[in-house]
mmCIF file of C-alpha atoms in Angstrom:
data_model
loop_
_atom_site.group_PDB
_atom_site.id
_atom_site.type_symbol
_atom_site.label_atom_id
_atom_site.label_comp_id
_atom_site.label_asym_id
_atom_site.label_seq_id
_atom_site.Cartn_x
_atom_site.Cartn_y
_atom_site.Cartn_z
ATOM 1 C CA MET A 62 -5.125 -8.128 -19.862
ATOM 2 C CA LEU A 63 -7.168 -9.377 -16.943
ATOM 3 C CA ALA A 64 -10.245 -9.929 -19.124
ATOM 4 C CA PRO A 65 -8.362 -12.129 -21.649
ATOM 5 C CA SER A 66 -6.816 -13.980 -18.711
ATOM 6 C CA ILE A 67 -10.246 -14.874 -17.331
ATOM 7 C CA ASP A 68 -11.640 -15.662 -20.794
ATOM 8 C CA TYR A 69 -8.763 -18.009 -21.590
ATOM 9 C CA ALA A 70 -9.127 -19.708 -18.213
ATOM 10 C CA GLU A 71 -12.817 -20.299 -18.942
ATOM 11 C CA GLN A 72 -11.950 -21.780 -22.333
ATOM 12 C CA SER A 73 -9.370 -24.001 -20.647
ATOM 13 C CA GLY A 74 -11.970 -25.570 -18.373
ATOM 14 C CA TYR A 75 -11.402 -23.745 -15.097
ATOM 15 C CA GLY A 76 -15.156 -23.309 -14.690
ATOM 16 C CA ILE A 77 -16.147 -21.332 -11.606
ATOM 17 C CA TRP A 78 -12.451 -21.085 -10.724
ATOM 18 C CA SER A 79 -11.639 -19.060 -13.838
ATOM 19 C CA PHE A 80 -10.786 -16.091 -11.658
ATOM 20 C CA VAL A 81 -7.920 -17.959 -9.969
ATOM 21 C CA PRO A 82 -5.267 -17.470 -12.707
ATOM 22 C CA ALA A 83 -6.132 -13.774 -12.984
ATOM 23 C CA LEU A 84 -6.091 -13.258 -9.228
ATOM 24 C CA THR A 85 -2.891 -15.236 -8.714
ATOM 25 C CA GLY A 86 -1.013 -13.725 -11.632
ATOM 26 C CA PHE A 87 -2.091 -10.187 -10.760
ATOM 27 C CA LEU A 88 -0.903 -10.416 -7.157
ATOM 28 C CA VAL A 89 2.334 -12.202 -8.041
ATOM 29 C CA GLY A 90 3.070 -9.590 -10.720
ATOM 30 C CA GLY A 91 2.686 -6.770 -8.229
ATOM 31 C CA LEU A 92 4.734 -8.629 -5.617
ATOM 32 C CA PHE A 93 7.467 -9.306 -8.172
ATOM 33 C CA LEU A 94 7.820 -5.603 -8.939
ATOM 34 C CA ARG A 95 7.749 -4.784 -5.230
ATOM 35 C CA VAL A 96 10.672 -7.146 -4.634
ATOM 36 C CA ILE A 97 12.645 -5.647 -7.521
ATOM 37 C CA ASP A 98 11.824 -2.157 -6.273
ATOM 38 C CA GLY A 99 13.106 -3.058 -2.824
ATOM 39 C CA VAL A 100 16.254 -4.861 -3.947
ATOM 40 C CA VAL A 101 17.596 -3.024 -6.999
ATOM 41 C CA PRO A 102 19.177 0.330 -6.075
ATOM 42 C CA HIS A 103 17.581 3.179 -8.012
ATOM 43 C CA LEU A 104 16.777 6.862 -7.836
ATOM 44 C CA HIS A 105 13.501 8.758 -7.968
ATOM 45 C CA MET A 106 13.285 12.433 -8.837
ATOM 46 C CA ARG A 107 10.983 14.187 -6.383
ATOM 47 C CA PRO A 108 9.475 17.702 -6.307
ATOM 48 C CA MET A 109 11.824 20.701 -6.178
ATOM 49 C CA GLY A 110 14.617 18.648 -7.743
ATOM 50 C CA LEU A 111 15.043 16.427 -4.697
ATOM 51 C CA GLU A 112 16.471 12.949 -5.222
ATOM 52 C CA GLU A 113 15.315 9.892 -3.283
ATOM 53 C CA THR A 114 17.334 6.673 -3.362
ATOM 54 C CA GLU A 115 15.507 3.368 -2.954
ATOM 55 C CA GLY A 116 16.566 -0.265 -2.893
ATOM 56 C CA THR A 117 19.704 -1.673 -1.335
ATOM 57 C CA PRO A 118 22.484 0.792 -0.434
ATOM 58 C CA SER A 119 24.817 1.414 -3.359
ATOM 59 C CA SER A 120 27.804 3.529 -4.330
ATOM 60 C CA LEU A 121 26.532 3.948 -7.889
ATOM 61 C CA SER A 122 26.317 7.443 -9.314
ATOM 62 C CA SER A 123 23.000 9.268 -9.370
ATOM 63 C CA THR A 124 22.947 8.887 -13.159
ATOM 64 C CA ALA A 125 23.263 5.109 -12.898
ATOM 65 C CA LEU A 126 20.599 4.977 -10.188
ATOM 66 C CA LEU A 127 18.191 7.040 -12.283
ATOM 67 C CA PHE A 128 18.905 4.762 -15.238
ATOM 68 C CA LEU A 129 17.999 1.732 -13.118
ATOM 69 C CA ALA A 130 14.761 3.403 -12.017
ATOM 70 C CA VAL A 131 13.589 3.802 -15.612
ATOM 71 C CA THR A 132 14.798 0.304 -16.453
ATOM 72 C CA ILE A 133 12.676 -1.174 -13.662
ATOM 73 C CA HIS A 134 9.622 0.478 -15.210
ATOM 74 C CA ASN A 135 10.471 -0.830 -18.666
ATOM 75 C CA ILE A 136 10.631 -4.493 -17.644
ATOM 76 C CA PRO A 137 6.882 -4.946 -16.982
ATOM 77 C CA GLU A 138 6.045 -2.774 -19.985
ATOM 78 C CA GLY A 139 8.006 -5.045 -22.293
ATOM 79 C CA LEU A 140 6.585 -8.114 -20.608
ATOM 80 C CA ALA A 141 3.053 -6.820 -21.144
ATOM 81 C CA ILE A 142 3.697 -6.255 -24.849
ATOM 82 C CA GLY A 143 5.290 -9.667 -25.328
ATOM 83 C CA VAL A 144 2.549 -11.501 -23.465
ATOM 84 C CA ALA A 145 -0.115 -9.602 -25.425
ATOM 85 C CA PHE A 146 1.369 -10.604 -28.779
ATOM 86 C CA GLY A 147 1.957 -14.140 -27.541
ATOM 87 C CA ALA A 148 -1.662 -14.325 -26.422
ATOM 88 C CA ALA A 149 -2.762 -13.072 -29.833
ATOM 89 C CA GLY A 150 -0.730 -15.830 -31.424
ATOM 90 C CA GLU A 151 -2.501 -18.393 -29.258
ATOM 91 C CA GLY A 152 -5.946 -16.962 -29.973
ATOM 92 C CA ALA A 153 -6.475 -15.671 -26.434
ATOM 93 C CA ALA A 154 -6.434 -12.034 -27.573
ATOM 94 C CA THR A 155 -6.653 -10.079 -30.812
ATOM 95 C CA ILE A 156 -3.626 -8.788 -32.665
ATOM 96 C CA ALA A 157 -5.311 -5.373 -32.747
ATOM 97 C CA SER A 158 -5.442 -5.202 -28.947
ATOM 98 C CA ALA A 159 -1.769 -6.156 -28.774
ATOM 99 C CA ILE A 160 -0.894 -3.408 -31.266
ATOM 100 C CA VAL A 161 -2.924 -0.852 -29.310
ATOM 101 C CA LEU A 162 -1.099 -1.821 -26.125
ATOM 102 C CA ALA A 163 2.274 -1.550 -27.850
ATOM 103 C CA LEU A 164 1.374 1.867 -29.263
ATOM 104 C CA GLY A 165 0.200 3.116 -25.884
ATOM 105 C CA ILE A 166 3.342 1.978 -24.108
ATOM 106 C CA GLY A 167 5.466 3.308 -26.949
ATOM 107 C CA LEU A 168 3.900 6.751 -26.639
ATOM 108 C CA GLN A 169 4.507 6.955 -22.913
ATOM 109 C CA ASN A 170 8.116 5.908 -23.469
ATOM 110 C CA PHE A 171 8.824 9.339 -24.961
ATOM 111 C CA PRO A 172 8.281 11.290 -21.716
ATOM 112 C CA GLU A 173 9.809 8.425 -19.751
ATOM 113 C CA GLY A 174 12.993 8.663 -21.795
ATOM 114 C CA ALA A 175 12.969 12.433 -21.399
ATOM 115 C CA ALA A 176 12.599 12.012 -17.638
ATOM 116 C CA LEU A 177 15.947 10.225 -17.720
ATOM 117 C CA SER A 178 17.751 12.277 -20.371
ATOM 118 C CA MET A 179 16.885 15.734 -19.058
ATOM 119 C CA PRO A 180 18.302 15.289 -15.523
ATOM 120 C CA ILE A 181 21.437 13.737 -17.016
ATOM 121 C CA ARG A 182 21.821 16.727 -19.328
ATOM 122 C CA ALA A 183 21.167 19.080 -16.401
ATOM 123 C CA LYS A 184 24.094 17.490 -14.566
ATOM 124 C CA GLY A 185 26.399 18.748 -17.308
ATOM 125 C CA ARG A 186 26.697 15.643 -19.461
ATOM 126 C CA SER A 187 26.682 15.971 -23.244
ATOM 127 C CA LYS A 188 23.488 15.878 -25.297
ATOM 128 C CA SER A 189 24.562 12.665 -27.007
ATOM 129 C CA HIS A 190 25.286 10.965 -23.685
ATOM 130 C CA ALA A 191 21.926 12.009 -22.263
ATOM 131 C CA PHE A 192 20.127 10.842 -25.410
ATOM 132 C CA ASN A 193 21.935 7.502 -25.498
ATOM 133 C CA MET A 194 21.173 6.831 -21.843
ATOM 134 C CA GLY A 195 17.502 7.526 -22.460
ATOM 135 C CA GLN A 196 17.462 5.182 -25.436
ATOM 136 C CA SER A 197 19.444 2.378 -23.832
ATOM 137 C CA SER A 198 17.153 2.303 -20.800
ATOM 138 C CA ALA A 199 14.514 0.792 -23.101
ATOM 139 C CA LEU A 200 16.664 -2.190 -24.102
ATOM 140 C CA PRO A 201 15.373 -4.365 -21.219
ATOM 141 C CA GLU A 202 11.893 -3.765 -22.622
ATOM 142 C CA ILE A 203 12.875 -5.581 -25.817
ATOM 143 C CA VAL A 204 14.349 -8.481 -23.854
ATOM 144 C CA SER A 205 11.347 -8.844 -21.538
ATOM 145 C CA ALA A 206 8.926 -8.574 -24.488
ATOM 146 C CA THR A 207 10.728 -11.358 -26.318
ATOM 147 C CA LEU A 208 10.806 -13.499 -23.189
ATOM 148 C CA GLY A 209 7.123 -12.922 -22.476
ATOM 149 C CA ALA A 210 6.051 -13.806 -26.009
ATOM 150 C CA TRP A 211 8.243 -16.907 -26.070
ATOM 151 C CA LEU A 212 7.004 -18.198 -22.724
ATOM 152 C CA VAL A 213 3.293 -17.957 -23.480
ATOM 153 C CA THR A 214 3.685 -19.572 -26.901
ATOM 154 C CA GLN A 215 5.859 -22.414 -25.630
ATOM 155 C CA ILE A 216 4.069 -23.099 -22.346
ATOM 156 C CA THR A 217 0.442 -22.257 -23.079
ATOM 157 C CA ILE A 218 -0.758 -23.449 -19.672
ATOM 158 C CA ILE A 219 0.772 -20.341 -18.099
ATOM 159 C CA LEU A 220 -0.946 -17.952 -20.516
ATOM 160 C CA PRO A 221 -3.790 -16.793 -18.210
ATOM 161 C CA TYR A 222 -1.310 -16.385 -15.359
ATOM 162 C CA ALA A 223 1.159 -14.509 -17.574
ATOM 163 C CA LEU A 224 -1.499 -12.087 -18.796
ATOM 164 C CA ALA A 225 -2.517 -11.269 -15.230
ATOM 165 C CA PHE A 226 1.120 -11.147 -14.088
ATOM 166 C CA ALA A 227 1.872 -8.469 -16.668
ATOM 167 C CA ALA A 228 -1.246 -6.563 -15.607
ATOM 168 C CA GLY A 229 -0.265 -6.688 -11.936
ATOM 169 C CA ALA A 230 3.259 -5.519 -12.684
ATOM 170 C CA MET A 231 1.986 -2.611 -14.779
ATOM 171 C CA VAL A 232 -0.526 -1.549 -12.131
ATOM 172 C CA PHE A 233 2.210 -1.577 -9.485
ATOM 173 C CA VAL A 234 4.430 0.654 -11.625
ATOM 174 C CA CYS A 235 1.584 3.100 -12.267
ATOM 175 C CA VAL A 236 0.329 3.326 -8.694
ATOM 176 C CA GLU A 237 3.742 3.288 -7.021
ATOM 177 C CA GLY A 238 5.576 5.696 -9.278
ATOM 178 C CA LEU A 239 3.943 7.200 -12.336
ATOM 179 C CA ILE A 240 0.717 8.535 -10.832
ATOM 180 C CA PRO A 241 2.272 9.995 -7.636
ATOM 181 C CA ASN A 242 5.056 11.685 -9.607
ATOM 182 C CA SER A 243 2.567 13.183 -12.055
ATOM 183 C CA GLN A 244 0.717 14.839 -9.170
ATOM 184 C CA THR A 245 3.710 16.814 -7.883
ATOM 185 C CA ASN A 246 4.762 20.445 -8.308
ATOM 186 C CA GLY A 247 1.186 21.702 -8.346
ATOM 187 C CA HIS A 248 0.262 19.899 -11.557
ATOM 188 C CA ASN A 249 -2.276 17.531 -10.014
ATOM 189 C CA LYS A 250 -5.263 18.868 -11.971
ATOM 190 C CA VAL A 251 -3.454 18.809 -15.309
ATOM 191 C CA ALA A 252 -2.086 15.335 -14.575
ATOM 192 C CA THR A 253 -5.539 14.039 -13.679
ATOM 193 C CA ILE A 254 -7.077 15.450 -16.861
ATOM 194 C CA ALA A 255 -4.223 13.967 -18.907
ATOM 195 C CA PHE A 256 -4.830 10.602 -17.254
ATOM 196 C CA MET A 257 -8.532 10.754 -18.145
ATOM 197 C CA PHE A 258 -7.784 11.641 -21.768
ATOM 198 C CA GLY A 259 -5.159 8.917 -22.009
ATOM 199 C CA PHE A 260 -7.557 6.343 -20.608
ATOM 200 C CA ALA A 261 -10.298 7.473 -22.995
ATOM 201 C CA ILE A 262 -7.992 7.265 -26.007
ATOM 202 C CA MET A 263 -6.757 3.772 -25.135
ATOM 203 C CA MET A 264 -10.310 2.561 -24.466
ATOM 204 C CA THR A 265 -11.477 3.964 -27.803
ATOM 205 C CA LEU A 266 -8.618 2.372 -29.718
ATOM 206 C CA ASP A 267 -9.116 -0.953 -27.961
ATOM 207 C CA VAL A 268 -12.818 -1.079 -28.841
ATOM 208 C CA ALA A 269 -12.454 0.357 -32.348
ATOM 209 C CA LEU A 270 -9.572 -1.901 -33.373
ATOM 210 C CA GLY A 271 -10.229 -4.906 -31.160
#
């Protein structure tokens, strides 16, 4: 998403300053997620079943806090998908690259949903309740995707910034939560290999279809 951001900025006449929208959007996207992470109360599952609460103090149940944690991750994911399709509609990216991104995020939503449903089930809640909580945590992704697509098609001047913003938000989520959590419980080697394979698959699809 950073490459299309720079390309679109060049096409828009930024010249030697074409890096500015990408740089600005990327940093603001990461900062935005950092603010949300620090303000919204949520729960992270740590090694050995330990729970770590982050954000402002809250009396919400651990289930609600875990739900909010997954929801926070889904906001930038949906935004990235929406911006990608909006950019494709404006000619700043290909529809194939947007589809590849949507497929990649969709695939990782399966374990993400399970990461919410399984602890809820382990706390004694019913299977249907655990399943519904896992599914409903993805609803903000639909909203943010719609918003992202609408914004970049209605206000095209923000397109390079929006692309980089989505990239920055996604990188923050990966570095702050997904990668560290994948390295716990002695699974660091497996997690690293899985990361390499995932990266290789997405790169292949992006080049083959884009």
